[in-house]
């Protein structure tokens, strides 16, 4: 299984992404010939070798011919999202690349629409910025279609710091559109006092990345560096890995980022824990467990641990604040690895029971009955759970 991994330790922009893809091995001729299938001129791409803090990579700059762009009908208002979609759909781009480009532009337009309270189709891109974004986004889609990764992963994204000047004013980093695009994506801030992740770079990640994680669970085979425009103490580069993961393992494992939310409690009625756990599951918890501990002054206590998706973190924290005696929680980002499951019904003399099986390295390694089915049948038949379990035909 081919893995593409973005290491955004210094952020990502459209031109850094193009440079990294070319440095990874995408032929410039392939990229340039693909871009010619767009009904758009007024630009060229300058591709050069460059260096930042001793790291050599590829720099890809979109050079705009402003006069030609305005003559071609960009005008003061530039191109609308509706115009760009129409241009992409009627282009001669490969279907795979066209689909990815449309998905990236949709992320960008949705963010702009929300920030400025416009309908998505009415979002306009500045006459120069529109061409730049189209080249960066379609170029990204062409490169990804050429590399054909089976999975695309990414590190947490560095967004920088300081302030940024936008079309509508000056804002603290991240710019409003970038912040909107990155909702639900793990970010890091403050490495440098300027913007390191642009809306275009953020949109590429939001549309294409399957999972964000610090852990590289594959074998890197190629590494590409896309060189940015700044030269600072921290190398302004995007590092991208292309590697392999054993297909038989990858197909049997589901790996995703999650949050671990915990608190210690030494002053709550134990009878309340059952209701708290039920409330946590109803608010999106994937797992809830209690661990007995000893706190200060030798007080017996309990740690409530909750595993949840990142987007459910606030709901879980709110539940703990409202339904327990805790004054605070601690949260860690974790990676959850799960065996893929299969479900099948089996017949017993008491009724049907759902069996859950797990596979690894291409074979079934374990099976177990669903407890709730067994409990229900035991109650309906007036027998013990042990009798239900004994009646199940386990088939490996």
Tab-separated table of C-alpha atoms in Angstrom:
chain	number	residue	atom	x	y	z
A	1	UNK	CA	0.000	0.000	0.000
A	2	UNK	CA	1.423	3.376	-1.075
A	3	UNK	CA	1.403	6.084	1.636
A	4	UNK	CA	1.833	9.834	1.074
A	5	UNK	CA	2.691	11.740	4.266
A	6	UNK	CA	2.820	15.531	4.631
A	7	UNK	CA	5.216	16.762	7.325
A	8	UNK	CA	3.923	20.328	7.815
A	9	UNK	CA	6.424	21.334	10.502
A	10	UNK	CA	6.797	24.683	8.701
A	11	UNK	CA	3.298	24.919	7.254
A	12	UNK	CA	2.073	24.527	3.688
A	13	UNK	CA	1.209	26.806	0.778
A	14	UNK	CA	0.165	26.079	-2.790
A	15	UNK	CA	3.601	26.794	-4.252
A	16	UNK	CA	5.400	24.808	-1.523
A	17	UNK	CA	3.095	21.882	-2.307
A	18	UNK	CA	3.871	22.025	-6.031
A	19	UNK	CA	7.585	22.160	-5.276
A	20	UNK	CA	7.388	19.167	-2.927
A	21	UNK	CA	5.469	17.100	-5.486
A	22	UNK	CA	8.041	17.870	-8.173
A	23	UNK	CA	10.889	17.136	-5.758
A	24	UNK	CA	9.223	13.829	-4.961
A	25	UNK	CA	9.506	12.787	-8.605
A	26	UNK	CA	6.554	14.180	-10.548
A	27	UNK	CA	7.909	15.193	-13.964
A	28	UNK	CA	7.594	18.928	-14.749
A	29	UNK	CA	6.488	18.074	-18.298
A	30	UNK	CA	3.546	16.073	-16.918
A	31	UNK	CA	2.455	18.961	-14.705
A	32	UNK	CA	2.809	21.635	-17.384
A	33	UNK	CA	1.041	19.609	-20.075
A	34	UNK	CA	-1.809	18.884	-17.682
A	35	UNK	CA	-2.247	22.558	-16.819
A	36	UNK	CA	-2.460	23.403	-20.545
A	37	UNK	CA	-5.805	21.550	-20.596
A	38	UNK	CA	-7.311	24.499	-18.711
A	39	UNK	CA	-8.790	27.368	-20.701
A	40	UNK	CA	-6.540	29.861	-18.944
A	41	UNK	CA	-3.400	31.787	-19.749
A	42	UNK	CA	-1.542	34.766	-18.346
A	43	UNK	CA	0.949	32.815	-16.236
A	44	UNK	CA	3.997	30.579	-16.300
A	45	UNK	CA	5.606	28.310	-13.707
A	46	UNK	CA	9.231	28.901	-12.772
A	47	UNK	CA	10.766	25.657	-11.465
A	48	UNK	CA	14.185	25.872	-9.822
A	49	UNK	CA	16.393	24.156	-7.285
A	50	UNK	CA	16.728	26.183	-4.090
A	51	UNK	CA	17.951	25.842	-0.512
A	52	UNK	CA	16.729	26.817	2.954
A	53	UNK	CA	19.058	26.389	5.960
A	54	UNK	CA	21.070	23.703	4.215
A	55	UNK	CA	18.009	21.787	2.928
A	56	UNK	CA	17.900	21.525	-0.856
A	57	UNK	CA	14.590	21.122	-2.642
A	58	UNK	CA	12.417	22.399	-5.462
A	59	UNK	CA	10.845	25.822	-5.699
A	60	UNK	CA	7.815	26.251	-7.951
A	61	UNK	CA	6.646	29.856	-8.424
A	62	UNK	CA	3.537	30.795	-10.380
A	63	UNK	CA	4.587	33.925	-12.306
A	64	UNK	CA	1.557	35.982	-13.310
A	65	UNK	CA	1.268	38.252	-16.340
A	66	UNK	CA	-1.179	40.709	-14.800
A	67	UNK	CA	-1.980	42.536	-18.057
A	68	UNK	CA	-2.888	39.307	-19.842
A	69	UNK	CA	-5.052	38.177	-16.921
A	70	UNK	CA	-7.072	41.412	-16.956
A	71	UNK	CA	-7.395	41.255	-20.754
A	72	UNK	CA	-8.652	37.674	-20.508
A	73	UNK	CA	-11.686	38.851	-18.545
A	74	UNK	CA	-10.548	38.672	-14.928
A	75	UNK	CA	-11.689	42.220	-14.299
A	76	UNK	CA	-11.843	43.865	-10.937
A	77	UNK	CA	-13.916	41.102	-9.350
A	78	UNK	CA	-11.913	38.181	-10.722
A	79	UNK	CA	-13.494	34.769	-11.126
A	80	UNK	CA	-16.399	33.445	-9.100
A	81	UNK	CA	-16.470	29.947	-7.668
A	82	UNK	CA	-19.255	29.152	-10.151
A	83	UNK	CA	-16.987	30.230	-13.037
A	84	UNK	CA	-14.092	28.136	-11.762
A	85	UNK	CA	-16.265	25.030	-11.376
A	86	UNK	CA	-17.559	25.465	-14.936
A	87	UNK	CA	-14.007	25.877	-16.244
A	88	UNK	CA	-12.806	22.733	-14.451
A	89	UNK	CA	-15.783	20.627	-15.530
A	90	UNK	CA	-15.368	21.458	-19.225
A	91	UNK	CA	-11.570	21.069	-19.127
A	92	UNK	CA	-9.714	18.123	-20.549
A	93	UNK	CA	-8.249	17.192	-17.174
A	94	UNK	CA	-8.197	13.484	-16.213
A	95	UNK	CA	-11.340	12.632	-14.241
A	96	UNK	CA	-9.379	11.749	-11.099
A	97	UNK	CA	-7.527	15.060	-11.108
A	98	UNK	CA	-10.710	16.977	-11.922
A	99	UNK	CA	-12.532	15.412	-8.954
A	100	UNK	CA	-9.714	16.299	-6.537
A	101	UNK	CA	-9.436	19.870	-7.861
A	102	UNK	CA	-13.186	20.408	-7.436
A	103	UNK	CA	-13.022	19.046	-3.864
A	104	UNK	CA	-10.148	21.384	-2.936
A	105	UNK	CA	-11.828	24.430	-4.449
A	106	UNK	CA	-15.062	23.517	-2.642
A	107	UNK	CA	-13.206	23.659	0.712
A	108	UNK	CA	-11.792	27.058	-0.183
A	109	UNK	CA	-15.126	28.468	-1.393
A	110	UNK	CA	-17.084	27.102	1.591
A	111	UNK	CA	-14.688	28.845	3.971
A	112	UNK	CA	-14.825	32.159	2.091
A	113	UNK	CA	-18.619	31.953	1.919
A	114	UNK	CA	-18.936	31.419	5.659
A	115	UNK	CA	-16.449	34.132	6.597
A	116	UNK	CA	-18.068	36.740	4.322
A	117	UNK	CA	-21.704	35.536	4.539
A	118	UNK	CA	-22.018	34.899	0.792
A	119	UNK	CA	-23.653	32.093	-1.152
A	120	UNK	CA	-20.933	29.649	-2.223
A	121	UNK	CA	-21.555	30.154	-5.951
A	122	UNK	CA	-21.144	33.918	-5.493
A	123	UNK	CA	-17.722	33.747	-3.836
A	124	UNK	CA	-15.227	35.738	-5.925
A	125	UNK	CA	-11.463	35.378	-6.032
A	126	UNK	CA	-9.285	38.401	-6.782
A	127	UNK	CA	-8.217	38.545	-10.454
A	128	UNK	CA	-4.584	37.721	-9.641
A	129	UNK	CA	-5.235	35.390	-6.724
A	130	UNK	CA	-7.744	33.376	-8.741
A	131	UNK	CA	-5.174	32.394	-11.371
A	132	UNK	CA	-2.577	31.631	-8.707
A	133	UNK	CA	-5.037	29.461	-6.754
A	134	UNK	CA	-6.265	27.640	-9.859
A	135	UNK	CA	-2.719	26.753	-10.906
A	136	UNK	CA	-1.756	25.629	-7.388
A	137	UNK	CA	-4.927	23.594	-6.859
A	138	UNK	CA	-5.147	21.985	-10.293
A	139	UNK	CA	-1.402	21.341	-10.127
A	140	UNK	CA	-1.871	19.623	-6.751
A	141	UNK	CA	-4.691	17.499	-8.159
A	142	UNK	CA	-2.617	16.480	-11.188
A	143	UNK	CA	0.345	15.509	-8.997
A	144	UNK	CA	-1.791	13.449	-6.610
A	145	UNK	CA	-3.480	11.708	-9.541
A	146	UNK	CA	-0.036	10.887	-10.929
A	147	UNK	CA	1.369	9.549	-7.634
A	148	UNK	CA	-1.811	7.512	-6.917
A	149	UNK	CA	-1.295	7.076	-3.132
A	150	UNK	CA	-3.598	4.575	-1.418
A	151	UNK	CA	-3.652	6.682	1.762
A	152	UNK	CA	-2.752	10.317	2.431
A	153	UNK	CA	-1.671	11.227	5.969
A	154	UNK	CA	-0.395	14.434	7.542
A	155	UNK	CA	1.265	15.746	10.684
A	156	UNK	CA	-0.399	18.449	12.778
A	157	UNK	CA	-0.148	21.688	10.785
A	158	UNK	CA	2.080	24.612	11.812
A	159	UNK	CA	0.231	27.866	11.092
A	160	UNK	CA	2.814	30.370	12.362
A	161	UNK	CA	2.050	33.597	14.205
A	162	UNK	CA	1.968	37.366	13.946
A	163	UNK	CA	-0.475	39.174	11.672
A	164	UNK	CA	-1.487	38.796	8.046
A	165	UNK	CA	-2.895	41.353	5.602
A	166	UNK	CA	-6.009	40.113	3.804
A	167	UNK	CA	-8.229	41.687	1.164
A	168	UNK	CA	-10.617	42.817	3.908
A	169	UNK	CA	-8.126	43.998	6.523
A	170	UNK	CA	-5.361	42.933	8.917
A	171	UNK	CA	-5.890	39.879	11.105
A	172	UNK	CA	-3.888	37.763	13.526
A	173	UNK	CA	-2.652	34.491	12.069
A	174	UNK	CA	-4.403	32.367	10.959
A	175	UNK	CA	-6.354	34.381	8.396
A	176	UNK	CA	-10.137	33.932	8.756
A	177	UNK	CA	-10.486	31.636	5.733
A	178	UNK	CA	-7.519	29.519	6.850
A	179	UNK	CA	-8.968	29.178	10.342
A	180	UNK	CA	-12.310	28.066	8.907
A	181	UNK	CA	-10.730	25.476	6.596
A	182	UNK	CA	-8.630	24.047	9.436
A	183	UNK	CA	-11.591	23.430	11.760
A	184	UNK	CA	-11.266	19.892	13.148
A	185	UNK	CA	-7.620	19.604	12.042
A	186	UNK	CA	-4.825	19.562	14.673
A	187	UNK	CA	-2.659	22.691	14.396
A	188	UNK	CA	0.394	24.185	16.052
A	189	UNK	CA	1.102	27.907	16.422
A	190	UNK	CA	3.917	30.355	17.067
A	191	UNK	CA	6.968	28.683	15.520
A	192	UNK	CA	7.684	31.880	13.547
A	193	UNK	CA	6.110	35.382	13.609
A	194	UNK	CA	4.415	35.133	10.210
A	195	UNK	CA	1.825	33.057	8.338
A	196	UNK	CA	3.127	29.609	7.349
A	197	UNK	CA	-0.105	27.989	6.134
A	198	UNK	CA	-2.162	29.697	3.433
A	199	UNK	CA	-5.833	29.095	2.608
A	200	UNK	CA	-4.822	27.167	-0.517
A	201	UNK	CA	-2.417	24.941	1.416
A	202	UNK	CA	-5.021	24.337	4.118
A	203	UNK	CA	-7.676	23.478	1.506
A	204	UNK	CA	-5.391	20.885	-0.120
A	205	UNK	CA	-4.980	19.141	3.227
A	206	UNK	CA	-8.643	19.422	4.258
A	207	UNK	CA	-9.842	17.893	0.988
A	208	UNK	CA	-7.236	15.154	0.553
A	209	UNK	CA	-5.831	13.981	3.904
A	210	UNK	CA	-7.403	10.910	5.490
A	211	UNK	CA	-5.815	11.224	8.939
A	212	UNK	CA	-3.609	13.655	10.889
A	213	UNK	CA	-0.955	11.998	13.041
A	214	UNK	CA	2.612	12.455	14.283
A	215	UNK	CA	3.367	8.776	13.890
A	216	UNK	CA	4.775	7.404	10.662
A	217	UNK	CA	3.598	3.798	10.516
A	218	UNK	CA	5.141	2.978	7.135
A	219	UNK	CA	8.517	2.637	5.406
A	220	UNK	CA	9.610	5.925	3.720
A	221	UNK	CA	11.103	5.388	0.258
A	222	UNK	CA	11.211	8.903	-1.213
A	223	UNK	CA	11.364	12.326	0.439
A	224	UNK	CA	10.601	15.611	-1.312
A	225	UNK	CA	11.130	19.196	-0.166
A	226	UNK	CA	9.048	22.108	-1.430
A	227	UNK	CA	10.909	25.379	-0.857
A	228	UNK	CA	8.950	28.390	0.397
A	229	UNK	CA	9.609	32.069	-0.254
A	230	UNK	CA	11.019	33.050	3.154
A	231	UNK	CA	14.506	32.415	4.499
A	232	UNK	CA	14.393	32.287	8.301
A	233	UNK	CA	15.978	30.372	11.164
A	234	UNK	CA	13.340	27.659	10.762
A	235	UNK	CA	13.578	26.165	7.243
A	236	UNK	CA	10.576	27.393	5.212
A	237	UNK	CA	10.001	24.037	3.528
A	238	UNK	CA	7.277	21.431	3.160
A	239	UNK	CA	8.584	17.896	3.595
A	240	UNK	CA	6.651	15.066	1.945
A	241	UNK	CA	7.265	11.329	2.271
A	242	UNK	CA	6.246	8.614	-0.156
A	243	UNK	CA	6.434	5.115	1.297
A	244	UNK	CA	4.958	1.660	1.572
A	245	UNK	CA	2.910	-0.151	4.187
A	246	UNK	CA	2.285	-3.883	4.086
A	247	UNK	CA	-1.036	-4.177	2.268
A	248	UNK	CA	-2.253	-7.170	4.242
A	249	UNK	CA	-1.706	-5.280	7.501
A	250	UNK	CA	-3.060	-1.967	6.242
A	251	UNK	CA	-6.258	-3.580	4.985
A	252	UNK	CA	-6.921	-5.154	8.389
A	253	UNK	CA	-6.247	-2.066	10.519
A	254	UNK	CA	-8.182	1.136	10.987
A	255	UNK	CA	-5.889	3.892	12.272
A	256	UNK	CA	-7.225	7.284	13.267
A	257	UNK	CA	-6.559	10.165	15.625
A	258	UNK	CA	-8.649	10.488	18.779
A	259	UNK	CA	-8.674	12.410	22.049
A	260	UNK	CA	-8.164	11.019	25.562
A	261	UNK	CA	-10.006	13.197	28.110
A	262	UNK	CA	-9.436	12.400	31.800
A	263	UNK	CA	-10.126	13.689	35.285
A	264	UNK	CA	-9.494	12.420	38.826
A	265	UNK	CA	-12.386	12.390	41.322
A	266	UNK	CA	-12.243	11.709	45.064
A	267	UNK	CA	-15.479	13.262	46.302
A	268	UNK	CA	-18.389	11.859	44.264
A	269	UNK	CA	-21.070	9.321	45.151
A	270	UNK	CA	-20.132	6.093	43.311
A	271	UNK	CA	-23.784	5.574	42.400
A	272	UNK	CA	-23.499	8.489	39.959
A	273	UNK	CA	-20.822	6.939	37.734
A	274	UNK	CA	-23.255	4.782	35.768
A	275	UNK	CA	-25.280	7.820	34.700
A	276	UNK	CA	-22.130	9.777	33.854
A	277	UNK	CA	-20.869	6.960	31.624
A	278	UNK	CA	-24.232	6.761	29.832
A	279	UNK	CA	-24.184	10.529	29.259
A	280	UNK	CA	-20.635	10.394	27.893
A	281	UNK	CA	-21.539	7.670	25.405
A	282	UNK	CA	-24.597	9.648	24.311
A	283	UNK	CA	-22.361	12.695	23.608
A	284	UNK	CA	-20.026	10.762	21.301
A	285	UNK	CA	-17.548	8.849	23.490
A	286	UNK	CA	-15.960	5.831	21.819
A	287	UNK	CA	-14.943	4.297	25.140
A	288	UNK	CA	-15.270	5.191	28.833
A	289	UNK	CA	-13.449	3.446	31.677
A	290	UNK	CA	-12.836	3.969	35.384
A	291	UNK	CA	-9.501	3.346	37.119
A	292	UNK	CA	-9.147	3.213	40.923
A	293	UNK	CA	-6.277	5.395	42.179
A	294	UNK	CA	-4.980	6.901	45.442
A	295	UNK	CA	-4.716	10.702	45.514
A	296	UNK	CA	-3.221	13.201	47.965
A	297	UNK	CA	-3.805	12.579	51.683
A	298	UNK	CA	-4.203	8.887	50.774
A	299	UNK	CA	-7.726	9.445	49.478
A	300	UNK	CA	-9.210	6.593	47.407
A	301	UNK	CA	-10.275	8.063	44.076
A	302	UNK	CA	-11.251	7.242	40.496
A	303	UNK	CA	-9.858	8.369	37.138
A	304	UNK	CA	-12.558	8.763	34.508
A	305	UNK	CA	-10.987	8.203	31.070
A	306	UNK	CA	-12.864	8.981	27.872
A	307	UNK	CA	-11.716	8.254	24.317
A	308	UNK	CA	-13.533	10.312	21.691
A	309	UNK	CA	-13.137	11.793	18.180
A	310	UNK	CA	-11.496	15.224	18.115
A	311	UNK	CA	-14.706	16.964	17.121
A	312	UNK	CA	-16.478	15.568	20.237
A	313	UNK	CA	-13.868	16.846	22.693
A	314	UNK	CA	-15.815	19.921	23.846
A	315	UNK	CA	-19.040	17.942	24.329
A	316	UNK	CA	-17.186	15.390	26.450
A	317	UNK	CA	-15.495	18.086	28.546
A	318	UNK	CA	-18.841	19.815	29.085
A	319	UNK	CA	-20.432	16.548	30.242
A	320	UNK	CA	-17.647	15.972	32.770
A	321	UNK	CA	-17.944	19.527	34.088
A	322	UNK	CA	-21.730	19.369	34.437
A	323	UNK	CA	-22.224	15.806	35.670
A	324	UNK	CA	-19.221	15.167	37.912
A	325	UNK	CA	-17.528	17.018	40.765
A	326	UNK	CA	-14.326	17.675	38.821
A	327	UNK	CA	-12.926	21.223	38.528
A	328	UNK	CA	-10.734	20.417	35.521
A	329	UNK	CA	-9.816	17.869	32.867
A	330	UNK	CA	-6.661	16.977	30.968
A	331	UNK	CA	-6.673	16.106	27.292
A	332	UNK	CA	-4.180	14.233	25.121
A	333	UNK	CA	-4.222	13.539	21.394
A	334	UNK	CA	-3.752	9.823	20.777
A	335	UNK	CA	-3.707	7.446	17.831
A	336	UNK	CA	-6.253	4.645	17.911
A	337	UNK	CA	-5.540	1.453	15.983
A	338	UNK	CA	-8.385	-1.001	15.531
A	339	UNK	CA	-8.693	-4.370	13.884
A	340	UNK	CA	-11.262	-4.353	11.106
A	341	UNK	CA	-14.460	-6.105	12.137
A	342	UNK	CA	-16.933	-8.387	10.407
A	343	UNK	CA	-20.441	-9.102	11.670
A	344	UNK	CA	-22.570	-12.179	10.996
A	345	UNK	CA	-25.726	-13.718	12.449
A	346	UNK	CA	-25.589	-17.252	13.875
A	347	UNK	CA	-28.583	-19.371	14.875
A	348	UNK	CA	-28.911	-20.968	18.304
A	349	UNK	CA	-31.782	-22.864	19.890
A	350	UNK	CA	-32.595	-19.659	21.793
A	351	UNK	CA	-32.570	-17.340	18.751
A	352	UNK	CA	-30.166	-15.445	16.494
A	353	UNK	CA	-27.021	-13.838	17.898
A	354	UNK	CA	-24.655	-11.386	16.197
A	355	UNK	CA	-21.043	-12.539	16.115
A	356	UNK	CA	-18.225	-9.987	15.814
A	357	UNK	CA	-14.995	-11.221	14.200
A	358	UNK	CA	-11.615	-9.521	13.722
A	359	UNK	CA	-9.102	-10.129	10.931
A	360	UNK	CA	-5.339	-9.576	10.824
A	361	UNK	CA	-2.819	-10.368	8.094
A	362	UNK	CA	-5.564	-11.736	5.925
A	363	UNK	CA	-7.069	-14.220	8.376
A	364	UNK	CA	-9.733	-14.238	11.055
A	365	UNK	CA	-8.056	-14.289	14.462
A	366	UNK	CA	-10.900	-13.944	16.964
A	367	UNK	CA	-14.676	-13.961	17.289
A	368	UNK	CA	-17.093	-13.115	20.091
A	369	UNK	CA	-20.858	-12.781	20.508
A	370	UNK	CA	-22.446	-9.391	21.042
A	371	UNK	CA	-23.269	-9.125	24.728
A	372	UNK	CA	-26.544	-7.241	24.293
A	373	UNK	CA	-27.931	-10.019	22.040
A	374	UNK	CA	-26.968	-12.634	24.604
A	375	UNK	CA	-28.469	-10.646	27.462
A	376	UNK	CA	-31.737	-10.153	25.575
A	377	UNK	CA	-32.069	-13.844	24.703
A	378	UNK	CA	-31.285	-14.871	28.288
A	379	UNK	CA	-34.108	-12.647	29.558
A	380	UNK	CA	-36.548	-13.777	26.857
A	381	UNK	CA	-35.873	-17.480	27.473
A	382	UNK	CA	-35.509	-17.342	31.254
A	383	UNK	CA	-32.017	-18.871	31.210
A	384	UNK	CA	-28.581	-17.759	32.348
A	385	UNK	CA	-26.043	-15.959	30.200
A	386	UNK	CA	-23.754	-18.984	30.585
A	387	UNK	CA	-26.356	-21.198	28.859
A	388	UNK	CA	-26.639	-18.706	25.982
A	389	UNK	CA	-22.868	-18.653	25.513
A	390	UNK	CA	-22.681	-22.469	25.657
A	391	UNK	CA	-25.266	-22.725	22.859
A	392	UNK	CA	-23.299	-20.566	20.402
A	393	UNK	CA	-21.590	-22.476	17.558
A	394	UNK	CA	-18.168	-20.789	17.371
A	395	UNK	CA	-16.843	-21.053	13.841
A	396	UNK	CA	-13.262	-19.929	13.177
